[in-house]
PDB file of C-alpha atoms and ligand atoms in Angstrom:
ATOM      1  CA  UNK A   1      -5.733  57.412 -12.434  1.00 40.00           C
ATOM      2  CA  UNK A   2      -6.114  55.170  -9.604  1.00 41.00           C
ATOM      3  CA  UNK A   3      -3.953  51.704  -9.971  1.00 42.00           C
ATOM      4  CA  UNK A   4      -5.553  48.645 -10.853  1.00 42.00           C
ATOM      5  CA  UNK A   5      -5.130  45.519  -8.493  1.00 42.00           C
ATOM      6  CA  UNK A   6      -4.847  42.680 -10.686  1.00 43.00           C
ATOM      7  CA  UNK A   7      -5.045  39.832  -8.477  1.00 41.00           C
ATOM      8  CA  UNK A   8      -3.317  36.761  -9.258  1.00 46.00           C
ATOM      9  CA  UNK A   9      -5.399  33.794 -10.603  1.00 47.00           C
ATOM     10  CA  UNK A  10      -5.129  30.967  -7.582  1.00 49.00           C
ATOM     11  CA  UNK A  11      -4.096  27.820  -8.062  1.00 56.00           C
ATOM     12  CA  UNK A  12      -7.238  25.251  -7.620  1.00 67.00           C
ATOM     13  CA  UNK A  13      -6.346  22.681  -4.859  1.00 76.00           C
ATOM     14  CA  UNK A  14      -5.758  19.664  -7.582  1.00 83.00           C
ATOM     15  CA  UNK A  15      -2.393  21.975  -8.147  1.00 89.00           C
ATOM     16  CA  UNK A  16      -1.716  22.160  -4.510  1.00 92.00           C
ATOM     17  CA  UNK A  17      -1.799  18.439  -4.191  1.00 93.00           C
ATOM     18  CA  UNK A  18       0.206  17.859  -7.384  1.00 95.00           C
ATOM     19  CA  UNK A  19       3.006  19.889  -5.996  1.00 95.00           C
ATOM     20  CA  UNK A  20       2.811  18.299  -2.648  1.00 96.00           C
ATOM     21  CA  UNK A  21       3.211  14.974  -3.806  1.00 96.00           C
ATOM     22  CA  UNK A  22       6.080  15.966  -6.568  1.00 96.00           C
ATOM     23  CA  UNK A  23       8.140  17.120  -3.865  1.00 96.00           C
ATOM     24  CA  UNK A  24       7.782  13.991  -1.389  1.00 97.00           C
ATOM     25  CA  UNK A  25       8.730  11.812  -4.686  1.00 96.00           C
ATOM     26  CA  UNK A  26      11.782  13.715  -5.258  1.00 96.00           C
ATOM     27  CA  UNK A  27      12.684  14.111  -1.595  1.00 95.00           C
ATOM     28  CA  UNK A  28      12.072  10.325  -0.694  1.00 95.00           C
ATOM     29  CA  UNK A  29      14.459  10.207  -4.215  1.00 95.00           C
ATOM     30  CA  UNK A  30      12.056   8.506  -6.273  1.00 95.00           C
ATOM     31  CA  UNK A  31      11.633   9.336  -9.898  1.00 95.00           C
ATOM     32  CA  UNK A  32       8.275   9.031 -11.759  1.00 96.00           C
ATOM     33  CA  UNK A  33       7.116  10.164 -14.640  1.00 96.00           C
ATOM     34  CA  UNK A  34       4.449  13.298 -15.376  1.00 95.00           C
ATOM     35  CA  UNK A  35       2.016  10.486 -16.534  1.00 96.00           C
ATOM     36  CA  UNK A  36       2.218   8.518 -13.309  1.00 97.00           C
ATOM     37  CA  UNK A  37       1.835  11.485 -11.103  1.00 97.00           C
ATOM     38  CA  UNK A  38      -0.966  11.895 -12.679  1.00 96.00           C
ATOM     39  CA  UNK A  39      -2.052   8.842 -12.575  1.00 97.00           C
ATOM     40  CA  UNK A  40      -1.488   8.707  -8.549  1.00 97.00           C
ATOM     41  CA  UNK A  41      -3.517  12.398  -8.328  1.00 96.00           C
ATOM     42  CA  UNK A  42      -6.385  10.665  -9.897  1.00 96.00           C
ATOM     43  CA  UNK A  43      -6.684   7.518  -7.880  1.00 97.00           C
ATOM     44  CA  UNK A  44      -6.163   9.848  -4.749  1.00 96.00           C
ATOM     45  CA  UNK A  45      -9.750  12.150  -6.295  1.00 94.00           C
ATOM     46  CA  UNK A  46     -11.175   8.717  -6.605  1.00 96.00           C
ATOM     47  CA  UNK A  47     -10.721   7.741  -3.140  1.00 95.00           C
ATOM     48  CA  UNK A  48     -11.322  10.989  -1.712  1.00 93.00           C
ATOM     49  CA  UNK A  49     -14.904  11.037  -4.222  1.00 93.00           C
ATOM     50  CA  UNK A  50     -15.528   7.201  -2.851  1.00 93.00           C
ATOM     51  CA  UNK A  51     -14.826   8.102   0.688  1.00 91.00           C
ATOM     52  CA  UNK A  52     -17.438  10.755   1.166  1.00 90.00           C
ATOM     53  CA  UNK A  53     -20.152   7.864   0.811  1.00 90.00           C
ATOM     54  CA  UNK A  54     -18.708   4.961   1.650  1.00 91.00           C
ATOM     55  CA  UNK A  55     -16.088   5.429   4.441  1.00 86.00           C
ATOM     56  CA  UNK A  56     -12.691   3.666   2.980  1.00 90.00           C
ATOM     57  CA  UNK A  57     -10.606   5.617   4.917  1.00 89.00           C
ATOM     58  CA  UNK A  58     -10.332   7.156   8.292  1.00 91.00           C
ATOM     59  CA  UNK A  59      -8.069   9.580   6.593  1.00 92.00           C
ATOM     60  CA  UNK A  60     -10.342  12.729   4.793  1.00 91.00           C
ATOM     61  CA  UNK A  61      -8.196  15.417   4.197  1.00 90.00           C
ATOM     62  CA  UNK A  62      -6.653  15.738   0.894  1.00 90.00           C
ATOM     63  CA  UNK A  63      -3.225  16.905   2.112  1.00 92.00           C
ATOM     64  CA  UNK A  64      -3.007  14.707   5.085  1.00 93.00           C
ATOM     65  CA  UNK A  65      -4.078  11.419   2.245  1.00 94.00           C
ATOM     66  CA  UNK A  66      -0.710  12.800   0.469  1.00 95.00           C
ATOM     67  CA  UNK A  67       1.140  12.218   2.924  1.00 95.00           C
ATOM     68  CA  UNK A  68      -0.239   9.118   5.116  1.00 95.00           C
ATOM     69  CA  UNK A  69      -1.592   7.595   2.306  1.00 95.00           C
ATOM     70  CA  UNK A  70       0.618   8.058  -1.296  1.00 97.00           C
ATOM     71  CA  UNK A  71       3.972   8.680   0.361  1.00 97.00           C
ATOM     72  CA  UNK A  72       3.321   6.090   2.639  1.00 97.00           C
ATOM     73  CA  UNK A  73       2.670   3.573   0.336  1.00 98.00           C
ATOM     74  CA  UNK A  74       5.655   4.900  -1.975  1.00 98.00           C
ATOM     75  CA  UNK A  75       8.147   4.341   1.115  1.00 97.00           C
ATOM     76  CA  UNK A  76       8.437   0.466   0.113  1.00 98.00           C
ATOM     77  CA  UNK A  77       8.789   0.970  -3.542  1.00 97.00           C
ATOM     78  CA  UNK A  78      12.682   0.858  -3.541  1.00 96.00           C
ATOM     79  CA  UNK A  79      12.325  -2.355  -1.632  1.00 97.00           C
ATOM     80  CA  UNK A  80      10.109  -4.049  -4.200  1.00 98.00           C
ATOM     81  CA  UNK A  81      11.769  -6.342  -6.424  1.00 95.00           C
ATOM     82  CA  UNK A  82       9.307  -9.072  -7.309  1.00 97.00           C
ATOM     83  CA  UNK A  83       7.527 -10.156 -10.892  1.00 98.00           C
ATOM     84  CA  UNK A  84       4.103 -10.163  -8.703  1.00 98.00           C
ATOM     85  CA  UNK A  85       2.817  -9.102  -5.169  1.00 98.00           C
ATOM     86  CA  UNK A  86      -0.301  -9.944  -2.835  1.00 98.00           C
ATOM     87  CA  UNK A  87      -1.437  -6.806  -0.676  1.00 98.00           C
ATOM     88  CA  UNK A  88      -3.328  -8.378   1.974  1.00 98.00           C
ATOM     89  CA  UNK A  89      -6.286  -6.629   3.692  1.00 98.00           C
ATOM     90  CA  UNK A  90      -5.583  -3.407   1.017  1.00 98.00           C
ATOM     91  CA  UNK A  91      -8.686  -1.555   2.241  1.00 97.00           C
ATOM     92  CA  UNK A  92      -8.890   1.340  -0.024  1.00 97.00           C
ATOM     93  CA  UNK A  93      -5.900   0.094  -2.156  1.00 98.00           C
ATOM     94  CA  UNK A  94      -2.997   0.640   0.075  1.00 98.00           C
ATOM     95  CA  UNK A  95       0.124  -0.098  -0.316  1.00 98.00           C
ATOM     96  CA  UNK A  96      -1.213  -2.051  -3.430  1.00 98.00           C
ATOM     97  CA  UNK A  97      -2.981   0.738  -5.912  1.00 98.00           C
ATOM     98  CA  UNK A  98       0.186   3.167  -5.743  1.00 98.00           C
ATOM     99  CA  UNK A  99       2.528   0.429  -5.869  1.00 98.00           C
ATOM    100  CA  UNK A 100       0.586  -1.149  -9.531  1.00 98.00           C
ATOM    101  CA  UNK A 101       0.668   2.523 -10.693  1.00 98.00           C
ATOM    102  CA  UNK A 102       4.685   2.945 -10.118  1.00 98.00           C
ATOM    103  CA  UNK A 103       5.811  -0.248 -11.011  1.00 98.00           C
ATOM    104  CA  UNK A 104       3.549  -1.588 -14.372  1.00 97.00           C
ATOM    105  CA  UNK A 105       5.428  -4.441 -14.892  1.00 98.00           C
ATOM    106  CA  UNK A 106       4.755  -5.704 -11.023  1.00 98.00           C
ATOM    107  CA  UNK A 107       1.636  -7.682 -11.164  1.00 98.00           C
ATOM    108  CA  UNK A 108      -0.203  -6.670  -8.281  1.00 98.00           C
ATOM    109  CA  UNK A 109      -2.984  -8.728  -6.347  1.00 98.00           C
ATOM    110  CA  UNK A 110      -4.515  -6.815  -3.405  1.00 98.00           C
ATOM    111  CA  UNK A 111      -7.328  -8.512  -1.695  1.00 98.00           C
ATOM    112  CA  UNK A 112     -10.096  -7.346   0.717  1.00 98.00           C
ATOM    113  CA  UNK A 113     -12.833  -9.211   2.652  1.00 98.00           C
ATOM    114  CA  UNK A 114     -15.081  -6.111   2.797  1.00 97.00           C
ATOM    115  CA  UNK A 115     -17.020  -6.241  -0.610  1.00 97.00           C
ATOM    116  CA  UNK A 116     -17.448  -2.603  -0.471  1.00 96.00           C
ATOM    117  CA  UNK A 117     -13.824  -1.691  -0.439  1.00 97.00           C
ATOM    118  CA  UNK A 118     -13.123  -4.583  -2.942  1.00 98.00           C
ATOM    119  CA  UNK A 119     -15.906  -2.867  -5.544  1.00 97.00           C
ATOM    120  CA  UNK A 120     -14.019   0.554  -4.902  1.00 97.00           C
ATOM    121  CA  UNK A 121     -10.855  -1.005  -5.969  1.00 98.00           C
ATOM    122  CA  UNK A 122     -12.364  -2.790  -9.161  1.00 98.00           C
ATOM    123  CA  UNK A 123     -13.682   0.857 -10.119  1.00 97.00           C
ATOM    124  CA  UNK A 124     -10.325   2.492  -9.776  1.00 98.00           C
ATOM    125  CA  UNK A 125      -8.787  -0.413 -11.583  1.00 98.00           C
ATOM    126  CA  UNK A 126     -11.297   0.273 -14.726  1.00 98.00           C
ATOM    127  CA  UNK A 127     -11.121   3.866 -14.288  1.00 97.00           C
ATOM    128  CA  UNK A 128      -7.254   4.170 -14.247  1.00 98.00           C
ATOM    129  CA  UNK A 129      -6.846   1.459 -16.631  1.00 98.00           C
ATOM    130  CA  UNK A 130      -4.479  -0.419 -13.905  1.00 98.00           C
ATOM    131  CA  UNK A 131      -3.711  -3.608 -16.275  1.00 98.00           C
ATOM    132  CA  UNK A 132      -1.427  -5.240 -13.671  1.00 98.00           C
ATOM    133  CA  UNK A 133      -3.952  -4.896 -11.060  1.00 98.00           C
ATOM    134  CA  UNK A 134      -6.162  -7.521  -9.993  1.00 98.00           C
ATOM    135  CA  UNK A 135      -8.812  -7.415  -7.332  1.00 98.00           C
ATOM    136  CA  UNK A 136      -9.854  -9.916  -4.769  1.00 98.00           C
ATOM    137  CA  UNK A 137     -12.810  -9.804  -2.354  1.00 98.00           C
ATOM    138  CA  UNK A 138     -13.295 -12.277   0.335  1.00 98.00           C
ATOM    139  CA  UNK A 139     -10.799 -13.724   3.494  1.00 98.00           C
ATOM    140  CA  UNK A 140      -7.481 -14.051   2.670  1.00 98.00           C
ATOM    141  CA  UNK A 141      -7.162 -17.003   4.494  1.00 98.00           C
ATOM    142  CA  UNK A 142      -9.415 -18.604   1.903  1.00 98.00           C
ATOM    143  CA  UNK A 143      -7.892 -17.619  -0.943  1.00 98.00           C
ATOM    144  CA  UNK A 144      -6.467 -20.065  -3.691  1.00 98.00           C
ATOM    145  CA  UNK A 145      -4.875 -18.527  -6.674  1.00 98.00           C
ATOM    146  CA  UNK A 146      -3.731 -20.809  -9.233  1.00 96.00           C
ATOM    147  CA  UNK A 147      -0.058 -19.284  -8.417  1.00 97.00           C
ATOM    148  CA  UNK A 148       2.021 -18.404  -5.140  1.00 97.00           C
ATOM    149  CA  UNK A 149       3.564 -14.903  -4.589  1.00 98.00           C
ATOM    150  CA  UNK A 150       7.226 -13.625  -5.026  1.00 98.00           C
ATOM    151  CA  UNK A 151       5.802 -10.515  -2.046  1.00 98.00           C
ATOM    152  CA  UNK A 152       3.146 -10.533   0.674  1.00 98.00           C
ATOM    153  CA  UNK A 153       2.925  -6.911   1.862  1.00 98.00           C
ATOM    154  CA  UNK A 154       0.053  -5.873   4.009  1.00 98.00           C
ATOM    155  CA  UNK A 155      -0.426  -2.182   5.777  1.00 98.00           C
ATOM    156  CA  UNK A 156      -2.375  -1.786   9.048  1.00 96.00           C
ATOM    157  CA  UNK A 157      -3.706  -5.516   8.698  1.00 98.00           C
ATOM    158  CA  UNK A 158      -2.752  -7.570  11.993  1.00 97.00           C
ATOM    159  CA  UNK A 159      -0.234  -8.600  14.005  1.00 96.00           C
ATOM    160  CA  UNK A 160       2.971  -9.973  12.264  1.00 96.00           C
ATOM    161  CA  UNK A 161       2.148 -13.525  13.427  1.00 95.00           C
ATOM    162  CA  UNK A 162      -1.318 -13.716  12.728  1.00 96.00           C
ATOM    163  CA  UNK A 163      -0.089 -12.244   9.167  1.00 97.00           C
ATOM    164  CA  UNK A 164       2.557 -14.946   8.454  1.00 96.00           C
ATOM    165  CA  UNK A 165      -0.323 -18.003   9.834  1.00 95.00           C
ATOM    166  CA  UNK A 166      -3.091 -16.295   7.400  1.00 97.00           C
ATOM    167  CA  UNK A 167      -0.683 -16.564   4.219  1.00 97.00           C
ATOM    168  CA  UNK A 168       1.516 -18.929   4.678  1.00 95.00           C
ATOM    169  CA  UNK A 169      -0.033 -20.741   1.958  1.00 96.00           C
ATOM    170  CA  UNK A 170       0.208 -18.071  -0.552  1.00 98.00           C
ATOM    171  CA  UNK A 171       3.743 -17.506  -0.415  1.00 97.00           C
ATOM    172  CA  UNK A 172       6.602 -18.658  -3.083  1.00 96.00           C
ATOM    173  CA  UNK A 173       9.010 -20.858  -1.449  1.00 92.00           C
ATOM    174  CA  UNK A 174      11.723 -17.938  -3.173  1.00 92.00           C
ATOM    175  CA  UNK A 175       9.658 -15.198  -1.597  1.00 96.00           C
ATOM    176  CA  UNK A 176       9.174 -12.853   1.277  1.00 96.00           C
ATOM    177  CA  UNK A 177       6.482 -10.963   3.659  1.00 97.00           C
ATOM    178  CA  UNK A 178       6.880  -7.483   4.095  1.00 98.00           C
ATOM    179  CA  UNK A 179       4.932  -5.742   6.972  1.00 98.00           C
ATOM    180  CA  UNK A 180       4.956  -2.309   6.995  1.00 98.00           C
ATOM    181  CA  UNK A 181       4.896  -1.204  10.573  1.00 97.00           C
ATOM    182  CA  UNK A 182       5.036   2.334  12.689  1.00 96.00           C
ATOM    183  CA  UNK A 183       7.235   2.287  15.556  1.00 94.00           C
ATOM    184  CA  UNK A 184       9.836  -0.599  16.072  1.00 94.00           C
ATOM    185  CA  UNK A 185       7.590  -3.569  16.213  1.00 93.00           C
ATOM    186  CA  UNK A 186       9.875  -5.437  19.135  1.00 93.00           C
ATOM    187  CA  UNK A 187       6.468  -6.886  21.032  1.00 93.00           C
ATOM    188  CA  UNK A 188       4.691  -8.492  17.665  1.00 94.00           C
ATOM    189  CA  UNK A 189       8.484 -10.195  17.240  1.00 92.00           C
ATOM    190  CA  UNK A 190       8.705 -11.575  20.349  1.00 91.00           C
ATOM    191  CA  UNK A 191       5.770 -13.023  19.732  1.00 90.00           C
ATOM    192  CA  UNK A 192       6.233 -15.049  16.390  1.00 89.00           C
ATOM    193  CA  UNK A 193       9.293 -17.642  16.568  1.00 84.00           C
ATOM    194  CA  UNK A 194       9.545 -16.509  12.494  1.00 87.00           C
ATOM    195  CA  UNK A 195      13.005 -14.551  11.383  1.00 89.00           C
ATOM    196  CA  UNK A 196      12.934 -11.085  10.420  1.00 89.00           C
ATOM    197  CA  UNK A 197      16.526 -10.511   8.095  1.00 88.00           C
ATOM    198  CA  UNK A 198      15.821  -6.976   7.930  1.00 94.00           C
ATOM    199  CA  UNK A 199      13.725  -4.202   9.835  1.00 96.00           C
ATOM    200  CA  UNK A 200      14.497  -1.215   7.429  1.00 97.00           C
ATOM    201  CA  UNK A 201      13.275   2.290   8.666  1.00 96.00           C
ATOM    202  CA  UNK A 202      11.481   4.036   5.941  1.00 96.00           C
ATOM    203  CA  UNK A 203      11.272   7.536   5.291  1.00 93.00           C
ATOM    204  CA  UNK A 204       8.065   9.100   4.656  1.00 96.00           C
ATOM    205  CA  UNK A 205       8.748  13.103   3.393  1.00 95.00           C
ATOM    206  CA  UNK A 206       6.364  15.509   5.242  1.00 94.00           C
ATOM    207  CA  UNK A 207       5.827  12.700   8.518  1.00 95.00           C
ATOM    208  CA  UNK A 208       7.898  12.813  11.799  1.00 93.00           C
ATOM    209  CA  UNK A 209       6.013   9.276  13.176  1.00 94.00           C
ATOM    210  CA  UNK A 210       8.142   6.380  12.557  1.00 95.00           C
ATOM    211  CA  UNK A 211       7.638   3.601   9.902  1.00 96.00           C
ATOM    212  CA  UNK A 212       9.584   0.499  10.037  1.00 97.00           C
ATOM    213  CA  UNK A 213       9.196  -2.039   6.920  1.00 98.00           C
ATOM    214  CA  UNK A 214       9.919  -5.626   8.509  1.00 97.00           C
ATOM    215  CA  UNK A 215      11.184  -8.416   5.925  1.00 97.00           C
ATOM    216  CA  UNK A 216      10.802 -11.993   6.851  1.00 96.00           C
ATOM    217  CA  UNK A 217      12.015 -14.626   3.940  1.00 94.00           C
ATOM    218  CA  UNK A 218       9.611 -17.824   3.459  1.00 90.00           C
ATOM    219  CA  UNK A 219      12.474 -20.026   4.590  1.00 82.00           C
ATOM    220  CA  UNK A 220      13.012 -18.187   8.120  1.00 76.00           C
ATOM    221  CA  UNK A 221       9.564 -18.138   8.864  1.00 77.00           C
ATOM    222  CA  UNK A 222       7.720 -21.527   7.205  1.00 64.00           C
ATOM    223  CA  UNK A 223       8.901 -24.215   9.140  1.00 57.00           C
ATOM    224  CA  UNK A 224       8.091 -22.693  12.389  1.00 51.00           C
ATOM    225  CA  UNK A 225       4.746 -21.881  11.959  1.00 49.00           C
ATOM    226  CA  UNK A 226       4.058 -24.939   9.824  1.00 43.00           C
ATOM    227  CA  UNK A 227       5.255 -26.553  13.461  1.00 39.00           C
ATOM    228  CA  UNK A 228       3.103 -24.440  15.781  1.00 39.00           C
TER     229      UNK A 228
HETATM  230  C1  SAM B 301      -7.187  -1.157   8.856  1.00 54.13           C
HETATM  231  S1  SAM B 301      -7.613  -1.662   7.250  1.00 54.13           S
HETATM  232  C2  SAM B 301      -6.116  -1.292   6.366  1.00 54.13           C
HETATM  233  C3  SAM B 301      -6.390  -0.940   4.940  1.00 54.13           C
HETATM  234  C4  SAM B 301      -5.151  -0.559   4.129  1.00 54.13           C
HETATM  235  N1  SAM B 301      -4.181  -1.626   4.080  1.00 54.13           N
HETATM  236  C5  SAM B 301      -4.521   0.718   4.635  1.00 54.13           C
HETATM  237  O1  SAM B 301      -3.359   0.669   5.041  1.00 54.13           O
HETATM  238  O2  SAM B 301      -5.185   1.768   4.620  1.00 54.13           O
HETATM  239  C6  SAM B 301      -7.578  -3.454   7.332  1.00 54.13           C
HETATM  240  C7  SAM B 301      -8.314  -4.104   6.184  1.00 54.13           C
HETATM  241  O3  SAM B 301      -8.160  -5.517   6.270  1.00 54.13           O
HETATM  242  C8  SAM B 301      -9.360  -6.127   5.828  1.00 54.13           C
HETATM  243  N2  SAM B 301      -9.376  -7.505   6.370  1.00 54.13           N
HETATM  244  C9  SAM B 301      -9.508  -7.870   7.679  1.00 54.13           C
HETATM  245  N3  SAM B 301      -9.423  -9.218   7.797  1.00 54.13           N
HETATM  246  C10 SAM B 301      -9.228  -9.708   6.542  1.00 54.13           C
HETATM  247  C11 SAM B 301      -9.037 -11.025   6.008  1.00 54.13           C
HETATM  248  N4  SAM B 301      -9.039 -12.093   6.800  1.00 54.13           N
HETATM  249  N5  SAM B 301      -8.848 -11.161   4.667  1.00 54.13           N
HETATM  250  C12 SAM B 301      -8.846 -10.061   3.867  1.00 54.13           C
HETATM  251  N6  SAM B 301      -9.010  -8.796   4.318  1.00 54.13           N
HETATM  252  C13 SAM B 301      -9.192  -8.610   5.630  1.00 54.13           C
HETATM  253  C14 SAM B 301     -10.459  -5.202   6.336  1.00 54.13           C
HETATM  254  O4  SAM B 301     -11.659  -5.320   5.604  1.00 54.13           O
HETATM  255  C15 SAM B 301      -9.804  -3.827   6.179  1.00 54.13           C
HETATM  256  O5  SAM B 301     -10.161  -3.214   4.953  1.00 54.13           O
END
């Protein structure tokens, strides 16, 4: 009797992904829940589903949006300690979208002046059922909440100056920008007169390129731009 070759069922790429962004969590020594990996996997399929029409990202592969986009984001979580954050210029919801999903009681603000990208993020708010995420579309520099923020974070927006001058006047006097930057930003320092207290090196599992997160408290940075 010949043998039969039972092949082994394969594991559909969802799984693949899952298991790839399990690991990074534990290696960047992060702990989330089954529920909020999940939840992460699914905004990642919406984005991916979005992105084949309308072009959020630069970023297509699923792996590679693991990586660059989810563990990315993730890096900063440890240095989140806020009751409410602005994500300025969030694009396709980044850092903002992972950050609402890890932390529920942060409420999370991410704005966008592309309407397009903005309507993607309302969708993946309803779709996800993100209840401490709230979506903004137009120029941040025209933006007038009815509150200020404890965090200003922005990813791949502008230069650190131009950053600080576009939100100065959404910032808590209590709180802080955070810039999330790739290699050492030394030049975009030189060029504001405001104070970073901290350039902390993240670690993003799975990437060799740097990432630097830079931390600049309202009170180093106000009165010198409110000067200029
Ligand atoms: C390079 S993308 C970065 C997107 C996202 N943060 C990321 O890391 O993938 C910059 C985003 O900033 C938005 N943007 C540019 N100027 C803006 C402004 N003045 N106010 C709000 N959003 C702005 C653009 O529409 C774009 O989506």
């Amino acid at each position: 009797m010949s043998a039969v070759l039972v092949s082994q069922p394969t594991r559909d790429g969802s799984d693949k992904l899952l298991e790839k962004l399990a690991q990074g969590i534990e290696q960047a020594g992060l702990a989330l829940s089954d529920s909020t990996l999940k939840k992460l996997m699914d905004y990642l399929a919406l984005l991916q589903k979005w992105n084949r029409v309308h072009n959020l990202t630069a970023v297509r592969d699923a792996e590679d949006m693991v990586t660059l986009h989810l563990l990315d984001s993730l890096s900063v979580l440890p240095h989140i300690n806020a009751n409410n954050l602005l994500d300025v210029g969030s694009g396709g919801g980044l850092p903002g979208i992972p950050l609402a999903i890890c932390l529920p009681d942060l409420q999370v603000t991410v704005i966008d002046s592309s309407q397009k990208k903005a309507s993607f993020m309302r969708q993946a708010k309803a779709e996800l059922n993100i209840t401490n995420l709230q979506v903004v579309s137009g120029r941040v520099e025209q933006y007038k909440p009815a509150h200020q923020f404890e965090i200003i974070i922005s990813r791949a927006f502008s230069e650190i100056s131009l950053f600080l001058n576009l939100t100065k006047h959404l910032l808590a006097e209590n709180g802080k920008w955070l810039a999330m930057k790739g290699m050492y930003p030394e030049e975009e320092l030189a060029k504001t007169q405001a104070k970073a207290t901290e350039i902390i090196p993240l670690v993003v599992p799975g990437l060799d390129a740097q990432r630097h997160l830079v931390v600049i408290p309202f009170n180093q940075a106000f009165h010198h731009i409110g000067a200029a």
